[in-house]
DNA sequence: GATTTTGAGTTTAATTATTAAAAACAATAT
DNA sequence: ATATTGTTTTTAATAATTAAACTCAAAATC
């Protein structure tokens, strides 16, 4: 068979809803109106009307579409569970790779991944084609794909790229006028860091959320689609590593909070040199942590 | 039907060549050896051998494959002209967009592009899936794709991203030791710029090549897959604009050469402040040129 | 008579089915 | 033992298929 009639099914159900809100004997609006309202083509509207007619829910003659009886729940068509969206698929793919430490060089095959994630082969193809542009996977000469990423070189390069982007964000941030909302956000973040620091022993798990919030704030001052796209990947990878590298979590988070605070203070003082220095210190340590967690996993 | 037997046909022809270079009564090598030499799977080798056998060109019994008679040109299978490679396709796609000023928001349809470029639908799908990751195209809700890029915002963001990357490269370059090969390359580039400047009136078209060479040299000191990937796109777009924006080409190139020379001199003098300033001056003007050429094309 | 709406036919595109090709495995000959 | 072949299984590219969108002419309504 060819494409699914999922679009038809959901449109039909929406049409039932429209019928429900009408009285028996009322006329349904014109095909074009329905098509517009339901955001589908007239073709779908017509086939849905046809089904309503043959199910004796409406009487359809020319442009008269009279509601004969109110639809009941038994009339609804069950919608096939919607497949994962592109973003969900991507998320689950990374989750799989990071959680199971799928090693670089692993050959990926489309059919197997398609089964594993319960999505059409097509979607996997597109995902891989996209990731190949980020240098994460590679098409092998005689068909098939091969996972490249998540070697330590990858982590180093990603970290360095992250430094590049965040240092740029910091430089840009320091040129913003005092009335810019970022300064308030930084003040708030400073308070949140101090609050968490006070109760860290019992809440050190909360840091990863605060960490993301902080870095997002810094990066938010740069509006650039290329930077944004890169940050998506960076966030994903760093976050996953935070999630399961549990060694010395308390100590690491305590150190990170102090580094953040230094960094925030330097920015609030509009001190360019100190800000960059503090940013570098934190980003370098972050890179080391990522690298170390990769090593630990490799030899675990 | 499913996939073409193009691979088989070309393998068969190559096998005929091998037979031609042998004498009647000779034995063909083992299947694995043939497969390796011809860079195809044994499956193909075996089906080609089968055809040779049934065409009475060889006698095949177990591991004896005896050449019975020499193949003639009539035995050759005609091969379908080979399709474009992924990179060629990408190149031609950008060429089309930039040359015909395909406006942002244009709906792209896979079947039509497939015909236009003479490649299977499949390849177009993959190309678009990849480009969607760069924010150049977008999948539309009701199927199909839509071109996003090449608005002036895109040009601005691309230019700014380029600045970010090249300034980073400059900073990194200045930390390299005197024995690094980049310094010789810069000296050579300086000479080339001066030579071209002397004869610019008659050879101003040669600048775009030198320009690419110069920027590639600067960027070559950064080894990072994300940076590299971004630079591919940047190079492509800037180069195309150079290619057909012919207004004031002589003046623009003369100015650019002077900017490059200032920049090179500052780097050779290991002057960090001057290098960055010169780089910024050139990159800012470059951005303006790109923007202007976009405007001109839009209202032409 | 102009406009809206419908009917029918055509085109486009997503997905499945199919087949070529590759890979894996097992058996046999050297 | 090792090299080679025979067989089976798996994978991936593409053609066929069908849902959905689009187009245009005819008919109905105002």
mmCIF file of C-alpha atoms (C1' of nucleotides) in Angstrom, chain B residues 7-16 19 28 31 34 38 40-58 60 65 77, chain C residues 21:
data_model
loop_
_atom_site.group_PDB
_atom_site.id
_atom_site.type_symbol
_atom_site.label_atom_id
_atom_site.label_comp_id
_atom_site.label_asym_id
_atom_site.label_seq_id
_atom_site.Cartn_x
_atom_site.Cartn_y
_atom_site.Cartn_z
ATOM 1 C CA UNK B 7 25.806 -2.029 -10.565
ATOM 2 C CA UNK B 8 25.527 -5.419 -12.191
ATOM 3 C CA UNK B 9 25.822 -4.030 -15.702
ATOM 4 C CA UNK B 10 28.977 -2.055 -15.082
ATOM 5 C CA UNK B 11 30.490 -4.987 -13.189
ATOM 6 C CA UNK B 12 29.638 -7.301 -16.082
ATOM 7 C CA UNK B 13 31.357 -4.990 -18.549
ATOM 8 C CA UNK B 14 34.446 -4.813 -16.379
ATOM 9 C CA UNK B 15 34.424 -8.587 -16.232
ATOM 10 C CA UNK B 16 34.358 -8.694 -20.045
ATOM 11 C CA UNK B 19 38.248 -11.816 -20.057
ATOM 12 C CA UNK B 28 39.332 -16.894 -14.234
ATOM 13 C CA UNK B 31 34.948 -15.223 -6.932
ATOM 14 C CA UNK B 34 37.128 -10.895 -8.597
ATOM 15 C CA UNK B 38 35.981 -5.061 -9.001
ATOM 16 C CA UNK B 40 31.468 -5.303 -5.708
ATOM 17 C CA UNK B 41 29.933 -8.074 -3.668
ATOM 18 C CA UNK B 42 30.320 -11.719 -4.552
ATOM 19 C CA UNK B 43 26.631 -11.783 -5.370
ATOM 20 C CA UNK B 44 27.259 -9.570 -8.375
ATOM 21 C CA UNK B 45 30.319 -11.509 -9.427
ATOM 22 C CA UNK B 46 28.323 -14.719 -9.345
ATOM 23 C CA UNK B 47 25.448 -13.347 -11.386
ATOM 24 C CA UNK B 48 27.870 -11.910 -13.917
ATOM 25 C CA UNK B 49 29.655 -15.259 -14.146
ATOM 26 C CA UNK B 50 26.302 -16.935 -14.611
ATOM 27 C CA UNK B 51 25.552 -14.676 -17.541
ATOM 28 C CA UNK B 52 29.006 -15.312 -19.045
ATOM 29 C CA UNK B 53 28.328 -19.017 -18.724
ATOM 30 C CA UNK B 54 24.887 -18.915 -20.282
ATOM 31 C CA UNK B 55 26.241 -16.707 -23.089
ATOM 32 C CA UNK B 56 28.817 -19.461 -23.683
ATOM 33 C CA UNK B 57 31.747 -17.122 -23.096
ATOM 34 C CA UNK B 58 33.054 -19.237 -20.252
ATOM 35 C CA UNK B 60 31.697 -22.688 -15.317
ATOM 36 C CA UNK B 65 35.806 -20.941 -14.861
ATOM 37 C CA UNK B 77 25.715 -4.185 -21.683
ATOM 38 C "C1'" DA C 21 23.021 -6.054 -3.887
#
